[in-house]
Short mmCIF file of N, CA, C and O and ligand atoms in Angstrom, two decimals:
data_model
loop_
_atom_site.label_atom_id
_atom_site.label_comp_id
_atom_site.label_asym_id
_atom_site.label_seq_id
_atom_site.Cartn_x
_atom_site.Cartn_y
_atom_site.Cartn_z
N UNK F 1 15.88 8.68 8.25
CA UNK F 1 15.32 7.15 7.91
C UNK F 1 13.95 7.57 7.73
O UNK F 1 13.36 8.12 8.21
N UNK F 2 13.57 6.90 7.56
CA UNK F 2 12.35 6.43 6.32
C UNK F 2 11.68 5.78 7.31
O UNK F 2 11.81 4.48 8.16
N UNK F 3 10.49 6.27 7.39
CA UNK F 3 9.03 5.48 8.60
C UNK F 3 9.10 4.10 7.09
O UNK F 3 9.28 4.56 6.14
N UNK F 4 7.91 3.50 7.96
CA UNK F 4 7.33 2.15 7.46
C UNK F 4 6.80 2.88 5.96
O UNK F 4 6.26 2.65 4.74
N UNK F 5 5.77 3.55 6.37
CA UNK F 5 4.82 4.45 5.61
C UNK F 5 5.75 4.47 4.12
O UNK F 5 4.84 5.44 2.80
N UNK F 6 6.99 4.77 4.45
CA UNK F 6 7.40 6.20 3.02
C UNK F 6 8.30 4.75 2.03
O UNK F 6 9.05 4.82 1.28
N UNK F 7 8.28 3.62 2.54
CA UNK F 7 9.60 2.42 2.02
C UNK F 7 9.00 2.49 0.65
O UNK F 7 7.48 2.80 -0.19
N UNK F 8 9.86 2.49 -0.66
CA UNK F 8 9.37 2.12 -1.94
C UNK F 8 8.01 1.07 -2.00
O UNK F 8 8.00 0.30 -2.14
N UNK F 9 6.91 1.48 -3.15
CA UNK F 9 6.71 0.52 -2.87
C UNK F 9 6.64 -0.08 -4.36
O UNK F 9 7.33 0.54 -5.02
N UNK F 10 6.47 -1.15 -4.76
CA UNK F 10 6.57 -2.30 -5.75
C UNK F 10 5.21 -1.82 -6.67
O UNK F 10 3.72 -2.23 -6.53
N UNK F 11 5.47 -0.52 -7.72
CA UNK F 11 4.06 -0.52 -8.69
C UNK F 11 3.68 -1.78 -9.42
O UNK F 11 2.90 -1.34 -9.81
N UNK F 12 4.81 -2.72 -9.87
CA UNK F 12 4.17 -3.52 -11.06
C UNK F 12 4.69 -4.64 -10.41
O UNK F 12 6.68 -4.61 -10.42
N UNK F 13 4.17 -6.35 -10.93
CA UNK F 13 5.08 -7.26 -10.63
C UNK F 13 4.21 -8.03 -11.47
O UNK F 13 3.01 -8.50 -11.78
N UNK F 14 5.35 -8.92 -12.62
CA UNK F 14 4.91 -9.58 -13.57
C UNK F 14 4.95 -11.09 -13.62
O UNK F 14 4.72 -11.66 -14.18
N UNK F 15 4.95 -11.19 -12.13
CA UNK F 15 5.92 -12.94 -12.08
C UNK F 15 4.44 -13.74 -11.34
O UNK F 15 4.30 -13.56 -10.35
N UNK F 16 3.81 -13.99 -13.06
CA UNK F 16 2.17 -14.63 -11.83
C UNK F 16 2.24 -15.78 -11.34
O UNK F 16 1.30 -15.84 -10.56
N UNK F 17 4.13 -16.76 -11.39
CA UNK F 17 3.37 -17.94 -10.91
C UNK F 17 4.00 -17.88 -9.27
O UNK F 17 4.46 -18.91 -8.35
N UNK F 18 4.15 -16.46 -8.39
CA UNK F 18 4.72 -16.45 -7.37
C UNK F 18 3.08 -16.63 -6.25
O UNK F 18 1.99 -15.60 -7.10
N UNK F 19 3.42 -16.76 -5.40
CA UNK F 19 2.45 -16.76 -4.26
C UNK F 19 2.23 -15.96 -4.39
O UNK F 19 0.24 -15.76 -3.44
N UNK F 20 2.51 -14.74 -4.24
CA UNK F 20 2.08 -13.46 -3.49
C UNK F 20 1.37 -13.03 -4.72
O UNK F 20 1.05 -11.45 -4.25
N UNK F 21 1.26 -13.30 -6.00
CA UNK F 21 1.15 -12.50 -7.20
C UNK F 21 -0.36 -12.46 -7.64
O UNK F 21 -1.15 -13.79 -8.06
N UNK F 22 -0.83 -11.05 -7.62
CA UNK F 22 -2.60 -10.80 -7.71
C UNK F 22 -2.53 -10.30 -9.07
O UNK F 22 -2.09 -10.09 -9.30
N UNK F 23 -4.12 -10.10 -9.31
CA UNK F 23 -3.83 -9.50 -10.54
C UNK F 23 -3.76 -7.92 -10.37
O UNK F 23 -2.96 -7.96 -11.69
N UNK F 24 -4.15 -7.53 -9.45
CA UNK F 24 -2.98 -6.09 -9.73
C UNK F 24 -1.47 -5.95 -9.39
O UNK F 24 -0.95 -4.80 -8.66
N UNK F 25 -0.79 -7.37 -8.79
CA UNK F 25 0.75 -6.85 -8.39
C UNK F 25 0.72 -7.81 -7.10
O UNK F 25 0.05 -9.18 -7.55
N UNK F 26 1.96 -7.43 -6.60
CA UNK F 26 2.33 -8.31 -5.64
C UNK F 26 1.81 -8.36 -4.57
O UNK F 26 1.77 -6.85 -3.88
N UNK F 27 1.10 -8.93 -3.04
CA UNK F 27 0.23 -8.63 -1.93
C UNK F 27 1.03 -8.98 -1.07
O UNK F 27 0.85 -9.33 -0.20
N UNK F 28 2.52 -9.13 -1.20
CA UNK F 28 3.10 -9.78 -0.12
C UNK F 28 3.37 -8.20 0.89
O UNK F 28 3.30 -6.89 0.46
N UNK F 29 3.37 -8.17 2.08
CA UNK F 29 3.85 -7.06 3.01
C UNK F 29 4.89 -5.87 2.74
O UNK F 29 5.13 -4.37 2.29
N UNK F 30 5.93 -6.85 2.36
CA UNK F 30 7.11 -6.37 1.78
C UNK F 30 7.97 -7.38 1.23
O UNK F 30 7.60 -8.62 1.93
N UNK F 31 8.69 -7.03 0.64
CA UNK F 31 9.53 -8.16 -0.15
C UNK F 31 11.16 -7.75 0.02
O UNK F 31 11.44 -6.24 0.33
N UNK F 32 12.10 -8.40 0.23
CA UNK F 32 12.88 -8.35 0.18
C UNK F 32 13.96 -8.88 -1.24
O UNK F 32 13.87 -9.71 -1.82
N UNK F 33 15.18 -7.44 -1.86
CA UNK F 33 15.51 -7.72 -2.52
C UNK F 33 17.07 -7.98 -2.14
O UNK F 33 17.55 -7.72 -1.44
N UNK F 34 17.61 -9.98 -3.48
CA UNK F 34 18.65 -10.29 -2.28
C UNK F 34 19.78 -10.10 -4.20
O UNK F 34 19.52 -9.30 -4.94
N UNK F 35 20.23 -11.48 -4.34
CA UNK F 35 20.88 -11.34 -5.84
C UNK F 35 22.38 -11.48 -5.35
O UNK F 35 22.88 -10.71 -4.38
N UNK F 36 22.72 -11.89 -6.78
CA UNK F 36 24.66 -11.32 -6.49
C UNK F 36 24.89 -9.82 -6.80
O UNK F 36 24.07 -9.49 -7.86
N UNK F 37 26.06 -9.68 -7.31
CA UNK F 37 26.61 -9.11 -7.68
C UNK F 37 25.53 -8.30 -9.62
O UNK F 37 25.75 -10.54 -9.81
N UNK F 38 25.51 -7.44 -9.47
CA UNK F 38 24.53 -7.73 -10.55
C UNK F 38 23.66 -7.63 -11.43
O UNK F 38 22.49 -7.89 -12.45
N UNK F 39 23.11 -9.05 -10.26
CA UNK F 39 21.75 -9.87 -10.55
C UNK F 39 20.72 -9.84 -9.60
O UNK F 39 21.03 -9.33 -8.54
N UNK F 40 19.82 -8.49 -9.44
CA UNK F 40 19.33 -8.01 -8.23
C UNK F 40 17.90 -9.10 -8.23
O UNK F 40 16.49 -8.77 -8.93
N UNK F 41 17.62 -9.85 -7.43
CA UNK F 41 16.20 -10.67 -7.86
C UNK F 41 15.83 -10.18 -6.21
O UNK F 41 16.22 -10.12 -5.25
N UNK F 42 14.63 -11.03 -7.05
CA UNK F 42 13.49 -10.85 -5.73
C UNK F 42 13.00 -12.36 -4.69
O UNK F 42 13.26 -13.09 -5.24
N UNK F 43 14.04 -11.89 -3.27
CA UNK F 43 14.04 -12.93 -2.80
C UNK F 43 12.71 -13.87 -1.22
O UNK F 43 12.92 -14.54 -0.67
N UNK F 44 11.77 -12.81 -1.82
CA UNK F 44 10.35 -13.13 -1.83
C UNK F 44 9.45 -13.82 -2.35
O UNK F 44 8.49 -14.71 -1.97
N UNK F 45 9.64 -14.27 -3.71
CA UNK F 45 9.31 -14.78 -5.21
C UNK F 45 9.30 -16.12 -4.25
O UNK F 45 10.63 -16.40 -3.88
N UNK F 46 7.82 -16.59 -4.20
CA UNK F 46 7.81 -18.11 -3.74
C UNK F 46 6.81 -19.00 -5.05
O UNK F 46 5.84 -18.51 -5.13
N UNK F 47 7.74 -20.16 -5.66
CA UNK F 47 6.65 -20.58 -6.59
C UNK F 47 5.49 -21.26 -6.61
O UNK F 47 5.55 -22.67 -6.99
N UNK F 48 4.60 -21.01 -6.57
CA UNK F 48 3.07 -21.64 -5.03
C UNK F 48 2.21 -21.27 -6.49
O UNK F 48 1.91 -20.59 -6.69
N UNK F 49 1.39 -22.67 -6.35
CA UNK F 49 0.02 -22.32 -7.14
C UNK F 49 -1.08 -21.81 -5.74
O UNK F 49 -1.47 -20.96 -6.59
N UNK F 50 -1.04 -22.24 -4.80
CA UNK F 50 -1.85 -21.16 -3.51
C UNK F 50 -1.54 -19.91 -3.78
O UNK F 50 -0.32 -19.62 -3.52
N UNK F 51 -2.71 -18.86 -3.39
CA UNK F 51 -1.93 -17.12 -2.73
C UNK F 51 -1.95 -17.48 -2.12
O UNK F 51 -3.23 -17.46 -0.95
N UNK F 52 -1.73 -16.15 -1.61
CA UNK F 52 -1.37 -15.71 -0.07
C UNK F 52 -1.16 -14.16 -0.14
O UNK F 52 -1.71 -13.39 -0.90
N UNK F 53 -0.50 -12.81 1.16
CA UNK F 53 -0.12 -12.36 1.28
C UNK F 53 -1.49 -11.59 1.64
O UNK F 53 -2.47 -12.05 2.33
N UNK F 54 -1.31 -10.07 1.76
CA UNK F 54 -2.30 -9.00 2.74
C UNK F 54 -3.49 -9.05 1.28
O UNK F 54 -3.02 -8.32 0.27
N UNK F 55 -4.85 -9.31 1.52
CA UNK F 55 -5.63 -9.09 0.57
C UNK F 55 -5.72 -7.49 -0.02
O UNK F 55 -5.82 -7.23 -1.31
N UNK F 56 -5.84 -6.32 0.75
CA UNK F 56 -5.90 -4.97 0.75
C UNK F 56 -4.49 -4.16 0.48
O UNK F 56 -4.42 -2.73 1.22
N UNK F 57 -3.17 -4.86 0.76
CA UNK F 57 -2.24 -4.55 0.51
C UNK F 57 -1.27 -4.45 -0.63
O UNK F 57 -0.81 -5.57 -1.25
N UNK F 58 -0.85 -3.37 -1.64
CA UNK F 58 0.27 -3.42 -2.17
C UNK F 58 1.85 -3.24 -1.61
O UNK F 58 1.99 -2.58 -0.60
N UNK F 59 2.79 -4.67 -2.34
CA UNK F 59 3.91 -4.61 -1.71
C UNK F 59 4.95 -3.32 -1.51
O UNK F 59 4.70 -2.98 -2.72
N UNK F 60 5.53 -3.25 -0.38
CA UNK F 60 6.61 -2.26 -0.93
C UNK F 60 7.64 -2.67 -0.88
O UNK F 60 8.06 -3.99 -0.50
N UNK F 61 9.33 -2.22 -0.33
CA UNK F 61 10.43 -2.66 -0.09
C UNK F 61 10.77 -2.80 0.83
O UNK F 61 11.11 -1.37 1.52
N UNK F 62 10.87 -4.05 1.75
CA UNK F 62 11.53 -3.48 3.10
C UNK F 62 12.96 -4.02 3.61
O UNK F 62 13.13 -3.45 4.32
N UNK F 63 13.36 -4.05 1.91
CA UNK F 63 14.91 -4.71 2.58
C UNK F 63 15.37 -4.78 1.42
O UNK F 63 14.64 -5.85 0.48
N UNK F 64 16.72 -4.23 1.51
CA UNK F 64 17.52 -4.42 -0.04
C UNK F 64 18.92 -4.77 -0.02
O UNK F 64 20.02 -4.09 0.26
N UNK F 65 19.25 -5.56 -0.48
CA UNK F 65 21.36 -6.61 0.28
C UNK F 65 21.91 -5.54 -1.86
O UNK F 65 22.73 -6.07 -1.12
N UNK F 66 21.32 -5.48 -2.49
CA UNK F 66 22.65 -4.93 -3.40
C UNK F 66 23.17 -3.44 -3.44
O UNK F 66 22.58 -2.35 -4.21
N UNK F 67 23.91 -3.53 -2.30
CA UNK F 67 24.67 -2.45 -2.32
C UNK F 67 25.52 -2.07 -3.60
O UNK F 67 25.39 -0.78 -3.59
N UNK F 68 25.35 -2.71 -4.79
CA UNK F 68 25.56 -2.19 -5.97
C UNK F 68 24.88 -1.64 -6.79
O UNK F 68 25.40 -1.29 -7.75
N UNK F 69 23.67 -1.14 -6.21
CA UNK F 69 22.80 -0.38 -6.87
C UNK F 69 22.39 0.90 -7.02
O UNK F 69 22.94 1.09 -5.38
N UNK F 70 22.66 1.35 -7.49
CA UNK F 70 22.65 3.29 -7.30
C UNK F 70 21.57 3.67 -6.00
O UNK F 70 21.32 4.93 -5.40
N UNK F 71 20.52 3.19 -5.77
CA UNK F 71 19.17 3.42 -4.74
C UNK F 71 19.67 3.24 -4.26
O UNK F 71 19.26 3.22 -2.63
N UNK F 72 20.47 1.92 -3.90
CA UNK F 72 20.71 1.28 -1.82
C UNK F 72 21.12 2.80 -1.24
O UNK F 72 22.24 2.85 -1.28
N UNK F 73 20.52 2.86 -0.37
CA UNK F 73 21.08 3.72 0.99
C UNK F 73 20.71 2.40 2.23
O UNK F 73 19.63 2.61 2.95
N UNK F 74 21.78 2.01 2.93
CA UNK F 74 22.56 1.49 4.80
C UNK F 74 21.17 0.42 4.44
O UNK F 74 20.52 0.14 4.94
N UNK F 75 21.37 -0.46 3.41
CA UNK F 75 21.02 -1.85 3.40
C UNK F 75 19.48 -1.33 3.02
O UNK F 75 18.52 -2.55 3.02
N UNK F 76 19.01 0.02 2.27
CA UNK F 76 17.44 0.15 2.26
C UNK F 76 16.95 0.72 0.63
O UNK F 76 18.33 1.43 -0.05
N UNK F 77 16.24 0.19 -0.10
CA UNK F 77 15.55 0.96 -1.39
C UNK F 77 15.43 2.39 -1.11
O UNK F 77 14.70 2.99 -0.83
N UNK F 78 15.77 3.44 -2.08
CA UNK F 78 15.95 5.00 -1.86
C UNK F 78 14.93 5.52 -3.24
O UNK F 78 14.65 6.21 -3.26
N UNK F 79 14.69 4.10 -4.16
CA UNK F 79 14.05 4.43 -5.26
C UNK F 79 12.26 4.92 -4.59
O UNK F 79 12.11 4.74 -4.31
N UNK F 80 11.59 5.87 -5.77
CA UNK F 80 10.87 6.55 -5.17
C UNK F 80 9.84 4.92 -5.31
O UNK F 80 8.54 5.04 -3.97
N UNK F 81 10.10 3.62 -6.41
CA UNK F 81 8.93 3.14 -6.54
C UNK F 81 10.35 1.78 -6.92
O UNK F 81 11.15 2.57 -7.73
N UNK F 82 9.56 0.62 -7.23
CA UNK F 82 10.32 -0.64 -8.11
C UNK F 82 9.22 -0.63 -8.91
O UNK F 82 7.99 -1.49 -8.89
N UNK F 83 9.79 -1.98 -10.02
CA UNK F 83 9.16 -2.69 -11.20
C UNK F 83 9.75 -4.15 -10.68
O UNK F 83 10.95 -4.85 -10.58
N UNK F 84 9.26 -5.55 -10.64
CA UNK F 84 9.87 -6.82 -10.67
C UNK F 84 9.15 -7.35 -11.96
O UNK F 84 7.68 -7.08 -11.58
N UNK F 85 10.05 -8.17 -12.52
CA UNK F 85 9.35 -8.70 -13.67
C UNK F 85 10.30 -9.59 -14.16
O UNK F 85 11.66 -9.91 -13.19
N UNK F 86 10.36 -10.24 -15.00
CA UNK F 86 11.50 -11.49 -15.13
C UNK F 86 12.99 -11.23 -15.61
O UNK F 86 13.05 -10.21 -16.17
N UNK F 87 13.77 -11.62 -15.21
CA UNK F 87 15.53 -11.90 -15.22
C UNK F 87 15.08 -11.64 -16.73
O UNK F 87 15.02 -12.02 -17.27
N UNK F 88 16.71 -10.79 -16.80
CA UNK F 88 17.28 -10.80 -18.25
C UNK F 88 17.30 -12.41 -19.16
O UNK F 88 17.97 -12.31 -19.99
N UNK F 89 18.55 -12.46 -17.49
CA UNK F 89 19.30 -13.94 -17.80
C UNK F 89 18.60 -14.99 -17.91
O UNK F 89 18.85 -15.70 -19.02
N UNK F 90 17.77 -14.59 -17.30
CA UNK F 90 16.96 -15.81 -16.22
C UNK F 90 15.42 -15.66 -17.22
O UNK F 90 15.08 -14.87 -15.34
N UNK F 91 14.39 -16.45 -17.09
CA UNK F 91 13.04 -15.40 -17.78
C UNK F 91 12.44 -16.61 -16.19
O UNK F 91 11.45 -15.63 -15.88
N UNK F 92 13.12 -17.23 -15.66
CA UNK F 92 12.57 -17.59 -14.65
C UNK F 92 12.47 -16.93 -12.92
O UNK F 92 11.79 -16.97 -12.04
N UNK F 93 13.70 -16.25 -13.31
CA UNK F 93 14.02 -15.26 -12.16
C UNK F 93 13.01 -14.17 -12.08
O UNK F 93 12.27 -13.72 -13.04
N UNK F 94 12.57 -13.69 -10.83
CA UNK F 94 11.93 -12.66 -10.47
C UNK F 94 12.79 -11.29 -9.92
O UNK F 94 14.08 -11.13 -8.86
N UNK F 95 13.43 -10.76 -11.28
CA UNK F 95 14.31 -9.33 -10.94
C UNK F 95 13.78 -8.51 -10.87
O UNK F 95 12.39 -7.73 -11.00
N UNK F 96 14.71 -6.68 -9.87
CA UNK F 96 13.71 -6.06 -9.20
C UNK F 96 14.31 -4.96 -10.05
O UNK F 96 15.91 -5.20 -11.16
N UNK F 97 13.85 -4.86 -11.24
CA UNK F 97 14.16 -4.54 -12.71
C UNK F 97 14.51 -2.58 -12.69
O UNK F 97 14.88 -1.93 -13.40
N UNK F 98 14.33 -2.60 -11.49
CA UNK F 98 14.85 -0.75 -10.93
C UNK F 98 16.06 -0.79 -11.08
O UNK F 98 16.48 0.39 -10.95
N UNK F 99 16.27 -1.99 -10.24
CA UNK F 99 18.34 -1.81 -10.25
C UNK F 99 19.13 -1.10 -11.11
O UNK F 99 19.07 -1.28 -12.37
N UNK F 100 19.82 0.15 -10.86
CA UNK F 100 20.62 0.50 -11.50
C UNK F 100 21.82 0.89 -10.56
O UNK F 100 22.75 0.86 -9.44
N UNK F 101 23.06 -0.52 -11.61
CA UNK F 101 24.39 -0.71 -11.39
C UNK F 101 25.24 1.07 -10.88
O UNK F 101 24.80 1.61 -11.82
N UNK F 102 26.51 1.09 -9.89
CA UNK F 102 26.37 2.60 -9.25
C UNK F 102 27.94 2.43 -10.64
O UNK F 102 28.10 2.16 -10.95
S1 LIG G 201 16.56 -0.17 -7.40
FE1 LIG G 201 18.37 -0.78 -6.44
S2 LIG G 201 17.53 -0.12 -4.70
FE2 LIG G 201 15.75 -0.70 -4.43
S3 LIG G 201 15.07 -2.31 -4.65
FE3 LIG G 201 15.68 -2.23 -6.53
S4 LIG G 201 17.88 -3.24 -6.85
FE4 LIG G 201 17.35 -2.47 -4.07
#
């Protein structure tokens, strides 16, 4: 069982129209990855002009529902870090680009 400090960091996010996105990446305290089979999307994404989140914190993965990902262990992410970016099928989606099918 990991501690909060050991949760994987979101080292990169390129979804600039998200309310949590600042110049250096995602400032949500933690993100949840959800989506359908084969499509791991960031459920914390919110398309807002207003910017929020925690000024001094870069996001970690708080939870991941993608049990079909090789990094998923008991609904948590065990990757060292993840990247979030435009979805391959739909560029308006914020996808976990580190998703790796089992
Ligand atoms: S790498 Fe896999 S387990 Fe980790 S957040 Fe992405 S989809 Fe979830």
